[in-house]
Coordinates of C-alpha atoms in Angstrom, one line a residue:
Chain A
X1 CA -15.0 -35.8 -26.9
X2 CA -11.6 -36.3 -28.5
X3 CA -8.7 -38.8 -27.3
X4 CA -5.9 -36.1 -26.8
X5 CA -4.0 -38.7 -25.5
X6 CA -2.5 -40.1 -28.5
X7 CA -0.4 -37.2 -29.5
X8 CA 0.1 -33.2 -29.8
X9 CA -2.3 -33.1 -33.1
X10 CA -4.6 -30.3 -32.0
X11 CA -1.9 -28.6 -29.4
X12 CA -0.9 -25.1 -29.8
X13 CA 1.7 -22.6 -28.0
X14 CA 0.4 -19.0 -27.3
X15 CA 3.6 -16.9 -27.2
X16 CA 3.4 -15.2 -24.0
X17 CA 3.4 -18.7 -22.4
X18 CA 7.4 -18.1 -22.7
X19 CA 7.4 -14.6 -23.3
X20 CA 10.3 -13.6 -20.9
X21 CA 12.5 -16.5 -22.6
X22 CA 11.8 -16.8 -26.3
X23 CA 11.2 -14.1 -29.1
X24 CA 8.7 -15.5 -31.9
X25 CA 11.5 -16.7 -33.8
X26 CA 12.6 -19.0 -30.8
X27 CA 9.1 -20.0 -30.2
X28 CA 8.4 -21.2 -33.5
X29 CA 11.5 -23.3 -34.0
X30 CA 10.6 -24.4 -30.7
X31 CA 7.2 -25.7 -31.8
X32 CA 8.6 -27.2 -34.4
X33 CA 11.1 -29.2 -32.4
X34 CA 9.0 -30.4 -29.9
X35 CA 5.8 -31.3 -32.5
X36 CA 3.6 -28.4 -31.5
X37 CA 2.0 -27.9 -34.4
X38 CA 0.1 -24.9 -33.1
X39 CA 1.4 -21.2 -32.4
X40 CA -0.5 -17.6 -31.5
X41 CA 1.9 -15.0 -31.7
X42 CA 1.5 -11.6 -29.8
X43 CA 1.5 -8.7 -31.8
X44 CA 4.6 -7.0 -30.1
X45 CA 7.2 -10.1 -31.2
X46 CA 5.5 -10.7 -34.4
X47 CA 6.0 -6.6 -35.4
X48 CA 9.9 -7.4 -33.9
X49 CA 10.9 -10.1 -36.1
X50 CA 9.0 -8.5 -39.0
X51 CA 5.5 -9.7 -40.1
X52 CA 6.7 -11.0 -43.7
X53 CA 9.6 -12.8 -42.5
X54 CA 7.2 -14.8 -39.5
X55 CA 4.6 -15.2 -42.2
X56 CA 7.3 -16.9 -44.2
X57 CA 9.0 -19.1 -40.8
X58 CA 5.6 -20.2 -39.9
X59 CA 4.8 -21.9 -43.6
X60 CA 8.1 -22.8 -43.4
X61 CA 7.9 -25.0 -40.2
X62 CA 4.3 -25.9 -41.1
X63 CA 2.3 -24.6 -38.4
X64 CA -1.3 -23.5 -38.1
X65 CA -1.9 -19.8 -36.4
X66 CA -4.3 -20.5 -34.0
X67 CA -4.9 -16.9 -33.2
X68 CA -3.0 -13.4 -32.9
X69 CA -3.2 -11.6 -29.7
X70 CA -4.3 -9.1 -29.0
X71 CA -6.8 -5.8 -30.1
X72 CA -9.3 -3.9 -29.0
X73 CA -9.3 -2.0 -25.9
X74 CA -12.0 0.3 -27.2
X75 CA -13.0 2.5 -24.5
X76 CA -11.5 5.9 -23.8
X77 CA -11.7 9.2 -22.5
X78 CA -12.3 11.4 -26.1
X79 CA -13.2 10.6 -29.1
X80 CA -9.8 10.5 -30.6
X81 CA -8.4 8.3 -28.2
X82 CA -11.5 5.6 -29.7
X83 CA -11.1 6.4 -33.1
X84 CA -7.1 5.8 -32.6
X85 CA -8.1 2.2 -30.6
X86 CA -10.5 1.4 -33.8
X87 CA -7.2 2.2 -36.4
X88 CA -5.3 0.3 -34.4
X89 CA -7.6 -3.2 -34.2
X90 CA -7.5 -2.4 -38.3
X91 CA -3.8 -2.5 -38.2
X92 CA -4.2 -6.0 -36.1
X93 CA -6.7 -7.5 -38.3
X94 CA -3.7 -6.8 -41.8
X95 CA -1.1 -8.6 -39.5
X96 CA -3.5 -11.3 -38.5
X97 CA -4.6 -11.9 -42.0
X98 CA -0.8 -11.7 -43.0
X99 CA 0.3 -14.5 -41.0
X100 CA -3.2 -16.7 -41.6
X101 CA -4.2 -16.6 -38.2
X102 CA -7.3 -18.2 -37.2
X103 CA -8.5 -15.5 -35.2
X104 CA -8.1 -11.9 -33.8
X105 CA -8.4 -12.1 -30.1
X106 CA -10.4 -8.7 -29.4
X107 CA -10.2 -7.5 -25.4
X108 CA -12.7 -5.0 -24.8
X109 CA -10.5 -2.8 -22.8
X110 CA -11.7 -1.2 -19.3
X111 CA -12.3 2.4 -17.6
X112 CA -10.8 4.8 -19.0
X113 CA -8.2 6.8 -16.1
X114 CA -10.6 8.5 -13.8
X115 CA -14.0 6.8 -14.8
X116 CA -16.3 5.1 -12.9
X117 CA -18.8 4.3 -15.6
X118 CA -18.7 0.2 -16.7
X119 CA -21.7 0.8 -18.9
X120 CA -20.1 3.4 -20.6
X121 CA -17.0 1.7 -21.3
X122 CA -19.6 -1.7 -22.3
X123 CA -21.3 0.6 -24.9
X124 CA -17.9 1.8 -26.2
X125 CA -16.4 -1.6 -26.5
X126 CA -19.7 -2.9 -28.8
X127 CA -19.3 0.5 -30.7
X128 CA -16.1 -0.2 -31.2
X129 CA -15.5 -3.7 -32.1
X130 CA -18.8 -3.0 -34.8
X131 CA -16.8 -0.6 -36.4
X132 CA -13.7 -2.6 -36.7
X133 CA -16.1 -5.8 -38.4
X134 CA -16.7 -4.8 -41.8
X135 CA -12.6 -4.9 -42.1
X136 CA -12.1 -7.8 -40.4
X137 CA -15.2 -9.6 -42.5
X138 CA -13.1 -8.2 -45.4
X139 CA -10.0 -9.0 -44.5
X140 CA -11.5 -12.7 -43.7
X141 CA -10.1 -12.5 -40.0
X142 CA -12.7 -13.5 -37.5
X143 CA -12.6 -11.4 -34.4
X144 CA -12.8 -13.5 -31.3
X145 CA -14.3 -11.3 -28.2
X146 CA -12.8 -13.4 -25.2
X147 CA -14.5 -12.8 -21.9
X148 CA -11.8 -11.7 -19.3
X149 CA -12.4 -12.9 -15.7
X150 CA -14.1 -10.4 -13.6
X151 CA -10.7 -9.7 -11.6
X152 CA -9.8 -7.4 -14.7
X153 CA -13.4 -5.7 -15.4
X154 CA -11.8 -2.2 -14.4
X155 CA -9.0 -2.2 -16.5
X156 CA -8.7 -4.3 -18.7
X157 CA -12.0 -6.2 -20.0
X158 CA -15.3 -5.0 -19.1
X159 CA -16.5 -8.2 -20.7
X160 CA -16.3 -10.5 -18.1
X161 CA -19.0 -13.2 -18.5
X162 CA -19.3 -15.4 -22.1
X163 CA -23.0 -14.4 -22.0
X164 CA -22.0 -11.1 -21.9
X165 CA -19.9 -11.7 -25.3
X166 CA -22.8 -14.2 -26.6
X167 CA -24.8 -11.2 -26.6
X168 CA -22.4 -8.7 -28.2
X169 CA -22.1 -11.3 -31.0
X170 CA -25.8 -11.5 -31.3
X171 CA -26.7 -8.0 -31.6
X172 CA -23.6 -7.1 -34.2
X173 CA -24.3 -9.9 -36.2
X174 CA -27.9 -11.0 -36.2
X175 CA -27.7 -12.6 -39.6
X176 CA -24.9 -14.9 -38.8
X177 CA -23.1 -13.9 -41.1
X178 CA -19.8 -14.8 -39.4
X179 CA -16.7 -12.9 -38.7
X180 CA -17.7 -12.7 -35.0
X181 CA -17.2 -15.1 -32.4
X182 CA -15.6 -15.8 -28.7
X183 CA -12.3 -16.9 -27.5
X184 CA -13.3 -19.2 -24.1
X185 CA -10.1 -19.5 -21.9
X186 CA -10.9 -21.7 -18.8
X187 CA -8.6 -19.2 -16.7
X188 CA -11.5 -16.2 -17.2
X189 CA -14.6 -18.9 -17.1
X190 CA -14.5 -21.4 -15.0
X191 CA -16.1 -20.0 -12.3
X192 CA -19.3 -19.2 -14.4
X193 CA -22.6 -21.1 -13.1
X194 CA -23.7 -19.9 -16.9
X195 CA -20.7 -21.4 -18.3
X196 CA -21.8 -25.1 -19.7
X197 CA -25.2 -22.5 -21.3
X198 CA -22.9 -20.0 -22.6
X199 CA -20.7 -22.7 -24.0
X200 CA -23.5 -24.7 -25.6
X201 CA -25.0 -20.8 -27.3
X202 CA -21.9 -20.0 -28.4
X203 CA -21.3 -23.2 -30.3
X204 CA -24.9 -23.5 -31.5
X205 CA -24.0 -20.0 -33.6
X206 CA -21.1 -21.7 -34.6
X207 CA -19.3 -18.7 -33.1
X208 CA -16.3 -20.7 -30.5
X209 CA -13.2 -19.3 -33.0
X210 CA -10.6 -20.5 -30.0
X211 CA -10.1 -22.1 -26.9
X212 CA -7.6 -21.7 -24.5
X213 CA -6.1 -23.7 -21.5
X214 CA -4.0 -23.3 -18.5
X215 CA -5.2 -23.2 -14.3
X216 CA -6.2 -21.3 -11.4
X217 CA -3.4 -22.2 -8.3
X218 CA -5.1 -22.2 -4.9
X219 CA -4.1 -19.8 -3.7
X220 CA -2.9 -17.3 -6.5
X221 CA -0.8 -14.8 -5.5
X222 CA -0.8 -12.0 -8.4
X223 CA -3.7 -11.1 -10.7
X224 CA -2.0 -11.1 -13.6
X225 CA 1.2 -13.3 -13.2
X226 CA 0.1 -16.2 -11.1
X227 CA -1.7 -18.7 -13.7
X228 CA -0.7 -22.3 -13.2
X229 CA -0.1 -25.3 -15.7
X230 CA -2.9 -27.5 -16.5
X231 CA -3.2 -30.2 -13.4
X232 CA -1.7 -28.2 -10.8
X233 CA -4.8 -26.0 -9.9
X234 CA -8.4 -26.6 -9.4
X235 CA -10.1 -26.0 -12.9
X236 CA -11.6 -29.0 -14.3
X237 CA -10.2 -28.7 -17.6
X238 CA -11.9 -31.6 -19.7
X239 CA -15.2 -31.2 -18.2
X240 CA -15.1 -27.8 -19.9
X241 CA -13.5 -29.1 -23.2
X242 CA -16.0 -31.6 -22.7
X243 CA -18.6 -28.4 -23.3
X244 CA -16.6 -27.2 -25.7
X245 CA -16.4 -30.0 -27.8
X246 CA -20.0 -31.0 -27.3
X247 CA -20.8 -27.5 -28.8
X248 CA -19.3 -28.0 -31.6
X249 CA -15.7 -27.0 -31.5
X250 CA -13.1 -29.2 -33.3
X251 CA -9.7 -27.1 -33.1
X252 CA -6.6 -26.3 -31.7
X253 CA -6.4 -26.6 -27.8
X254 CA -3.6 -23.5 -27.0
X255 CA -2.0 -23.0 -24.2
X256 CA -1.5 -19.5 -22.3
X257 CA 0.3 -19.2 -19.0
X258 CA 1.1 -15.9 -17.6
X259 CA 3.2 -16.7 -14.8
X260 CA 6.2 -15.6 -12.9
X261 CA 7.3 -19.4 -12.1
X262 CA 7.1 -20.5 -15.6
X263 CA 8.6 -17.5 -17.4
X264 CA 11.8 -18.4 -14.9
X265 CA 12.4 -22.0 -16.5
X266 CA 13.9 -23.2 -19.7
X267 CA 11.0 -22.7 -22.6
X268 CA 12.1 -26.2 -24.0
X269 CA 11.7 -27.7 -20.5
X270 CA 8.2 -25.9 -20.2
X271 CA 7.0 -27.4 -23.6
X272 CA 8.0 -30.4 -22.4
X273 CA 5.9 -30.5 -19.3
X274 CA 3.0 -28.4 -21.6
X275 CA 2.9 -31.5 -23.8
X276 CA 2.4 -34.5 -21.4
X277 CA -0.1 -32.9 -19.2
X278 CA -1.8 -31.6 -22.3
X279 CA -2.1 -35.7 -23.1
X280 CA -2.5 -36.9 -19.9
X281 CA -4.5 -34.4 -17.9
X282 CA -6.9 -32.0 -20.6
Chain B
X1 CA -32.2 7.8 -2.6
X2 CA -31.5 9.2 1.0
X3 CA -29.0 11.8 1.7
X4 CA -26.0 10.7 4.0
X5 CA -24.0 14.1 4.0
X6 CA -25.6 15.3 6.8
X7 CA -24.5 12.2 9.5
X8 CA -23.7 9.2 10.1
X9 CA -27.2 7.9 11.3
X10 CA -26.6 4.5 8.9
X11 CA -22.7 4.1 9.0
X12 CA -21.8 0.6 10.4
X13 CA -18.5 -0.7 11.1
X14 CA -17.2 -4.0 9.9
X15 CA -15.0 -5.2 12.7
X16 CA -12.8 -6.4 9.9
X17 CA -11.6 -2.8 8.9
X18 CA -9.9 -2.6 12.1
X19 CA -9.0 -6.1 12.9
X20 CA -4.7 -5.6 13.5
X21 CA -4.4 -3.0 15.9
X22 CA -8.4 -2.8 17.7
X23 CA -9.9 -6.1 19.5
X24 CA -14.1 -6.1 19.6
X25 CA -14.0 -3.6 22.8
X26 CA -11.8 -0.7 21.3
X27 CA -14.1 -1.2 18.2
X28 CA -17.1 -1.1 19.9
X29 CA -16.2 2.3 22.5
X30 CA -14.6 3.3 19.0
X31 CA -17.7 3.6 16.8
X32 CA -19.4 5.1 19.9
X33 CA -16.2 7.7 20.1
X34 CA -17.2 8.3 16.7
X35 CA -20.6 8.7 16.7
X36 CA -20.8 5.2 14.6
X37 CA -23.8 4.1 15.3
X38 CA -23.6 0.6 13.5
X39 CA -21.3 -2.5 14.1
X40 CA -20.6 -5.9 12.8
X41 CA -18.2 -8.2 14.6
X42 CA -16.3 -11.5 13.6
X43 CA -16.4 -14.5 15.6
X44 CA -13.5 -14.7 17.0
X45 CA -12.9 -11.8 18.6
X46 CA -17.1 -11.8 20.2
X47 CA -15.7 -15.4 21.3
X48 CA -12.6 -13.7 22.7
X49 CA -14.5 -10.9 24.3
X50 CA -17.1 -13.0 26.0
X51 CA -21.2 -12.6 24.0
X52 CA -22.4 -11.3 27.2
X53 CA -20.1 -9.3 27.7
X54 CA -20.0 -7.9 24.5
X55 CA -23.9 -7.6 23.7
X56 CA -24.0 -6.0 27.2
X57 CA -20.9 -3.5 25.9
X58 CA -22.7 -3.1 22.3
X59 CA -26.2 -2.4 24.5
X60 CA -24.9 0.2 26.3
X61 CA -23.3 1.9 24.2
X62 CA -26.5 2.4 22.1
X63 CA -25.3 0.7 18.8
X64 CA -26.8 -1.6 16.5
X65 CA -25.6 -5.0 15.4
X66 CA -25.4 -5.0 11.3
X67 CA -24.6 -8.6 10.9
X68 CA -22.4 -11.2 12.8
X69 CA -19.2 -12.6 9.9
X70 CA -19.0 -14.5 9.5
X71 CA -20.5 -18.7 8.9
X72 CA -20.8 -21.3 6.2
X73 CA -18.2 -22.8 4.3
X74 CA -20.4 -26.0 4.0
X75 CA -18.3 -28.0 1.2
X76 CA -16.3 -30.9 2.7
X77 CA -14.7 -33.7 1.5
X78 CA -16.8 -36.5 3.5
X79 CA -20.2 -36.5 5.4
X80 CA -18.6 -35.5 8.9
X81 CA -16.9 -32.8 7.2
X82 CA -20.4 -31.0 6.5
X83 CA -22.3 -32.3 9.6
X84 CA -19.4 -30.0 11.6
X85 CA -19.7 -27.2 9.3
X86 CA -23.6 -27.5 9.8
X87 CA -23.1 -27.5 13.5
X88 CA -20.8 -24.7 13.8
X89 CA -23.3 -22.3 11.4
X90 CA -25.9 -23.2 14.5
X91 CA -23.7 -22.0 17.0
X92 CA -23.3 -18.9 14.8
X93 CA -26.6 -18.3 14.7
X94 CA -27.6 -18.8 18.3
X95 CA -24.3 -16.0 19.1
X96 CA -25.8 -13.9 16.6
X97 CA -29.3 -14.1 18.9
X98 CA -27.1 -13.7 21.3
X99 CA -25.8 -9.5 20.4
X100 CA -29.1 -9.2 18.6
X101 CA -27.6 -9.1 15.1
X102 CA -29.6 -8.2 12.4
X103 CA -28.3 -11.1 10.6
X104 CA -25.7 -13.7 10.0
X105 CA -23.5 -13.1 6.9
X106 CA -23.1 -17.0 5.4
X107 CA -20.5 -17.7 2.7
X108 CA -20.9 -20.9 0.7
X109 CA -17.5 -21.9 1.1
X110 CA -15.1 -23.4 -1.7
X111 CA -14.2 -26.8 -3.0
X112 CA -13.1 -29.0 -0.4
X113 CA -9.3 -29.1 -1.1
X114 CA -8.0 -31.8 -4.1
X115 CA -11.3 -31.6 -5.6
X116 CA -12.6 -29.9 -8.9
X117 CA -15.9 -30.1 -8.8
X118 CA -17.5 -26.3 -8.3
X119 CA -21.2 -28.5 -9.2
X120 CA -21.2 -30.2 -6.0
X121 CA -19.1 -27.9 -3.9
X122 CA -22.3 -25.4 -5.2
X123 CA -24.7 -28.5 -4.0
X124 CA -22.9 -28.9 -0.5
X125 CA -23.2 -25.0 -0.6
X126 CA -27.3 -25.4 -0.7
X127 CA -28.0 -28.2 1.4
X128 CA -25.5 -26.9 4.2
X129 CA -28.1 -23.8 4.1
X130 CA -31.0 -25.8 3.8
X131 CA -30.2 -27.6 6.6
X132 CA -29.5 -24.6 8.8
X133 CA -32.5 -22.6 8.2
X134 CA -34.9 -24.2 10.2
X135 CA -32.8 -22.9 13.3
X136 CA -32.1 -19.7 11.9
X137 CA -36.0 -18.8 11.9
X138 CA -36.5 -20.5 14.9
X139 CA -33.9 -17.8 16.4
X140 CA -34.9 -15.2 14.9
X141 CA -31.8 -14.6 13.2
X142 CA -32.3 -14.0 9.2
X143 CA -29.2 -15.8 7.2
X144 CA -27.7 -13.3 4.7
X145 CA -26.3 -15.1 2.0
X146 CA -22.8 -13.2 0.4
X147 CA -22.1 -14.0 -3.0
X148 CA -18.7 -13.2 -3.4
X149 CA -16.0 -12.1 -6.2
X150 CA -15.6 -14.9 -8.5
X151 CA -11.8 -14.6 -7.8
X152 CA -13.2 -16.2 -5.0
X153 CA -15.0 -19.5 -6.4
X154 CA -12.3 -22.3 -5.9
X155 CA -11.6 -21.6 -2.0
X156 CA -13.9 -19.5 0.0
X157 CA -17.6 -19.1 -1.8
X158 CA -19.1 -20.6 -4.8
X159 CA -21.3 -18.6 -4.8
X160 CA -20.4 -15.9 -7.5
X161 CA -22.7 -14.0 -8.2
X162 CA -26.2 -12.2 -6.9
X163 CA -27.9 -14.0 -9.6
X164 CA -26.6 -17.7 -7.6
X165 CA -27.7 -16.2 -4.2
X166 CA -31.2 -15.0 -5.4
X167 CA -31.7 -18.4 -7.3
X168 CA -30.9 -20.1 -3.9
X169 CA -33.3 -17.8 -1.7
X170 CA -36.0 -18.2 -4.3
X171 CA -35.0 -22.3 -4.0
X172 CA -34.9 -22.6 -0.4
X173 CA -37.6 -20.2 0.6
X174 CA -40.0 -20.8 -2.1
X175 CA -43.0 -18.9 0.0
X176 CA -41.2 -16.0 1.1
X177 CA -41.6 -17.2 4.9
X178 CA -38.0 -14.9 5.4
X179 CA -35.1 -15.7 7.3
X180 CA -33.1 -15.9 4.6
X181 CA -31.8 -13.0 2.2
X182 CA -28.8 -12.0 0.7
X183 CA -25.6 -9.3 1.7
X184 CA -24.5 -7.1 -1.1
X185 CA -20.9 -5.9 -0.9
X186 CA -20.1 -3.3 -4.0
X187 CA -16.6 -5.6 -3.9
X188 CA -17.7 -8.5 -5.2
X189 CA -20.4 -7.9 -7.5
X190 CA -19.5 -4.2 -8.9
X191 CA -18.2 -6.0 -12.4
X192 CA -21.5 -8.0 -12.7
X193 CA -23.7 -6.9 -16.0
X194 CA -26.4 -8.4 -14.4
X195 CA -26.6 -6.6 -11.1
X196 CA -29.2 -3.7 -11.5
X197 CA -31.7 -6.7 -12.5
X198 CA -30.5 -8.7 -9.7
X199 CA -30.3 -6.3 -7.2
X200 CA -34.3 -4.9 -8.6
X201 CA -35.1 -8.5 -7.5
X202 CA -33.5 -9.1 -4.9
X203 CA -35.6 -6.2 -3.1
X204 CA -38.6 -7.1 -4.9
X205 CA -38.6 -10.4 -2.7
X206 CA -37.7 -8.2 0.4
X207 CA -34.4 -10.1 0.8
X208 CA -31.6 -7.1 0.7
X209 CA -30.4 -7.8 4.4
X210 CA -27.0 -6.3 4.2
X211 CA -24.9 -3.7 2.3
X212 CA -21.1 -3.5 2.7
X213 CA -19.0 -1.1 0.7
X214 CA -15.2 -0.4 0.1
X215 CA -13.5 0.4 -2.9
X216 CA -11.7 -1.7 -5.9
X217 CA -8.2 -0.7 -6.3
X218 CA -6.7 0.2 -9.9
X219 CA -4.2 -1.9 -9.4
X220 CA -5.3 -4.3 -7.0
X221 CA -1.8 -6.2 -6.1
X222 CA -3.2 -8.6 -3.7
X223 CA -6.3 -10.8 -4.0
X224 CA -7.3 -10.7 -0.7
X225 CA -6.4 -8.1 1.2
X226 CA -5.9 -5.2 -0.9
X227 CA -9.4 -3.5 -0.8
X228 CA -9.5 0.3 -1.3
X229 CA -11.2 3.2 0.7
X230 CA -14.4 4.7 -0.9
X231 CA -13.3 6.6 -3.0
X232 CA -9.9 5.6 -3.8
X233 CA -11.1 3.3 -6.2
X234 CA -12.9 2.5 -9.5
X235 CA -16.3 1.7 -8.2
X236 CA -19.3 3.5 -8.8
X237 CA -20.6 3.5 -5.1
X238 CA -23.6 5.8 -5.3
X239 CA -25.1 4.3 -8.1
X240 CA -25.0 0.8 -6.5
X241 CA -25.9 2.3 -3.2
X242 CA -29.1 4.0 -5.7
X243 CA -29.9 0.9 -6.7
X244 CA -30.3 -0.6 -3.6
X245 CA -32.1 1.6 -2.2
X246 CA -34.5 2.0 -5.2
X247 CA -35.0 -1.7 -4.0
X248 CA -36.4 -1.2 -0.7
X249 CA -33.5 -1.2 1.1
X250 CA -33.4 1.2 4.3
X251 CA -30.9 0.4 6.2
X252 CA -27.1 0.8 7.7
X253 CA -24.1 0.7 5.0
X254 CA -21.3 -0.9 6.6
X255 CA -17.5 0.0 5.7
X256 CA -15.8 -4.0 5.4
X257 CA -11.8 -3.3 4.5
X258 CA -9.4 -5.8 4.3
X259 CA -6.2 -3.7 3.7
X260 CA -2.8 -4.3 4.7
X261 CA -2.1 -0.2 4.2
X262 CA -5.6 0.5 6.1
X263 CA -4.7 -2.1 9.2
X264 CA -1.3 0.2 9.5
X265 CA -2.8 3.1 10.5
X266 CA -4.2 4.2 13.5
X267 CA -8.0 3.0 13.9
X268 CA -9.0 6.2 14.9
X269 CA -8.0 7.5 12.2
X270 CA -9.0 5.3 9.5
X271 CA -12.8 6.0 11.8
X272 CA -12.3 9.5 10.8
X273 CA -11.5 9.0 7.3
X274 CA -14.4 6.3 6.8
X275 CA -16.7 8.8 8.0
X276 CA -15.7 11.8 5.7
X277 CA -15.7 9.4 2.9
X278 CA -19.4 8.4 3.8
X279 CA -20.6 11.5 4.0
X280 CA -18.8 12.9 0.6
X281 CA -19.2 9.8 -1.7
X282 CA -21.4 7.6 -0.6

């Protein structure tokens, strides 16, 4: 397992951590001040400040993508609302390959409005992510299916488990040929009894494209906007980087917090705190 | 799969659906009101009513016990810690005996607080019902073992998933000599890939004790007590109950709602509507 201690080498900002705060722009000079050499844009900033001129910023500051979020939600009620998701993960994987980004992170979406029917929307998801492959194989953007946390199966990831996205991997890409692979966020996996199996699978197909940190307060009060900063929750973060590593995985280590609290404080203040627990306490 | 339009013969009452405005007796004279033939109390309020008392009440009035919430929570953060939580299951058990219950709904518990370990709170979680099952056979009372939501992993049950509680019946009662068994609410485990299999062996060993429904919200904006009404939600209730049943499983179906909008109301009215709902689309 890596020493993290020693500096911010393999550390990396995803956006929405100061999303109310910062536009990309900020959050890559930001980076770049406080020695984050990491960054994963969203797709909505990134389209804002113009995909060309981030591209350019980015290279400029040196930084390493570690991801763009986010694509996918496959499933819905016709078939042109599922042909329109597909062309829009396409769209995803040309900005993703236009800023160099390490990944695509690809939600599988939930229910469509009305529906009851989580196989459905399972089969749709796999439908949909093996059409978008061939483009994102050609485009040389991996897709990286990351497992939401049961909490959001209905509407917003029917993939809830890592098995469940070891498997997807498995059956739309038997070959290994690559281009496929799983986001792990210890937010949406720590619960697993699976997980330290999952983890090992995954990283034996040398599919683990990013991994991604923050923690679960006791108690949370939002589903959504309650996440905590590593160390002041209950998720054993380096026992599952531990996994992580031991599996095979030697990147970036990016944080995403989606919280109310955090959004409220000065982004340079929460960089600050992001970077000593991230050598003190992952 | 049987057909439940025509009366409430298997309806059950979960104490819990009532719990602001109705102590144990209005519930009780309630369901028979009603023509609810099933209840399940909480501790507290068959401690504040008095067990004679109430299994005399709950005699009377012709109804049958579903299960007695709610015991367990063995994790602890030293040896006396679980010793008391052991000791307090007992006394569960033996006031379960007491209003003839058909069982006693267990919940593993959560890591004891400033710990990270989900391992050993999952350990704890075994042993505690290892050590409790001796007297649970010996009373005649068969422990139901409710794997919740994994929103619920870090502070109430560590146990996640039906998958964890079969493993742990299949553990603990390695002969099938009963008394132990599992409770499957549509709640917690309506996200879970795995649950036809799980739930197709869980009735294979004979160990489906208890099945509570209620409905996922779409949004759900509180973790705890924001469940839905069947019907008002996202969750496929009659395939789960088809499963179930496919399973072996005969018996009551029992309405568990922890709702701030639902506890509002007047229980007599939220009676009413639970019963509708049963018979329309369950």
């Amino acid at each position: 397992m890596r020493d993290l201690s020693g500096g911010l080498e393999w550390l990396s900002l995803n956006w929405a951590t100061v999303r109310e705060r910062w536009d990309l722009r900020q959050a890559i000079e930001g980076c770049a001040r406080h020695g984050i050499p990491g960054i994963a844009p969203w797709r909505e900033p990134l389209q804002a400040m113009g995909i060309r001129e981030a591209a350019r910023l980015i290279r400029d500051r040196g930084l390493t993508v570690t991801g763009l979020c986010r694509a996918g939600m496959f499933p819905a009620a016709d078939a042109a609302g599922r042909r329109a998701a597909i062309d829009e993960v396409r769209r995803a994987i040309d900005e993703a390959a236009a800023i160099e980004a390490q990944c695509l992170v690809v939600l599988a979406g939930g229910m469509p409005g009305g529906t009851k029917d989580l196989a459905c929307a399972r089969a749709q998801a796999r439908d949909g992510i093996a059409a978008v492959l061939p483009h994102a194989r050609a485009a040389g953007v991996p897709l990286a299916i990351e497992p939401l946390h049961p909490m959001y199966a209905a509407d917003r990831c029917c993939i809830s488990t890592l098995a469940q996205a070891n498997e997807l991997c498995a059956a739309l890409d038997p070959a290994g040929e690559g281009g496929l692979g799983v986001a792990i966020d210890v937010y949406h996996v720590f619960w697993d009894p699976e997980l330290a199996r999952e983890i090992a699978r995954a990283g034996a197909a040398r599919r683990i494209l990013a991994f991604h940190i923050c923690d679960w307060l006791v108690p949370t009060r939002d589903l959504l906007l309650d996440r905590g900063m590593m160390g002041d929750g209950v998720i054993d973060i380096p026992r599952i980087r531990g996994l992580v590593e031991a599996a095979g995985y030697a990147g970036f280590v990016e944080v995403e917090i989606f919280s109310r609290d955090w959004w409220r404080r000065d982004p340079d203040e929460v960089l600050e705190v992001m970077a000593e627990r991230y050598r003190a306490l992952v």
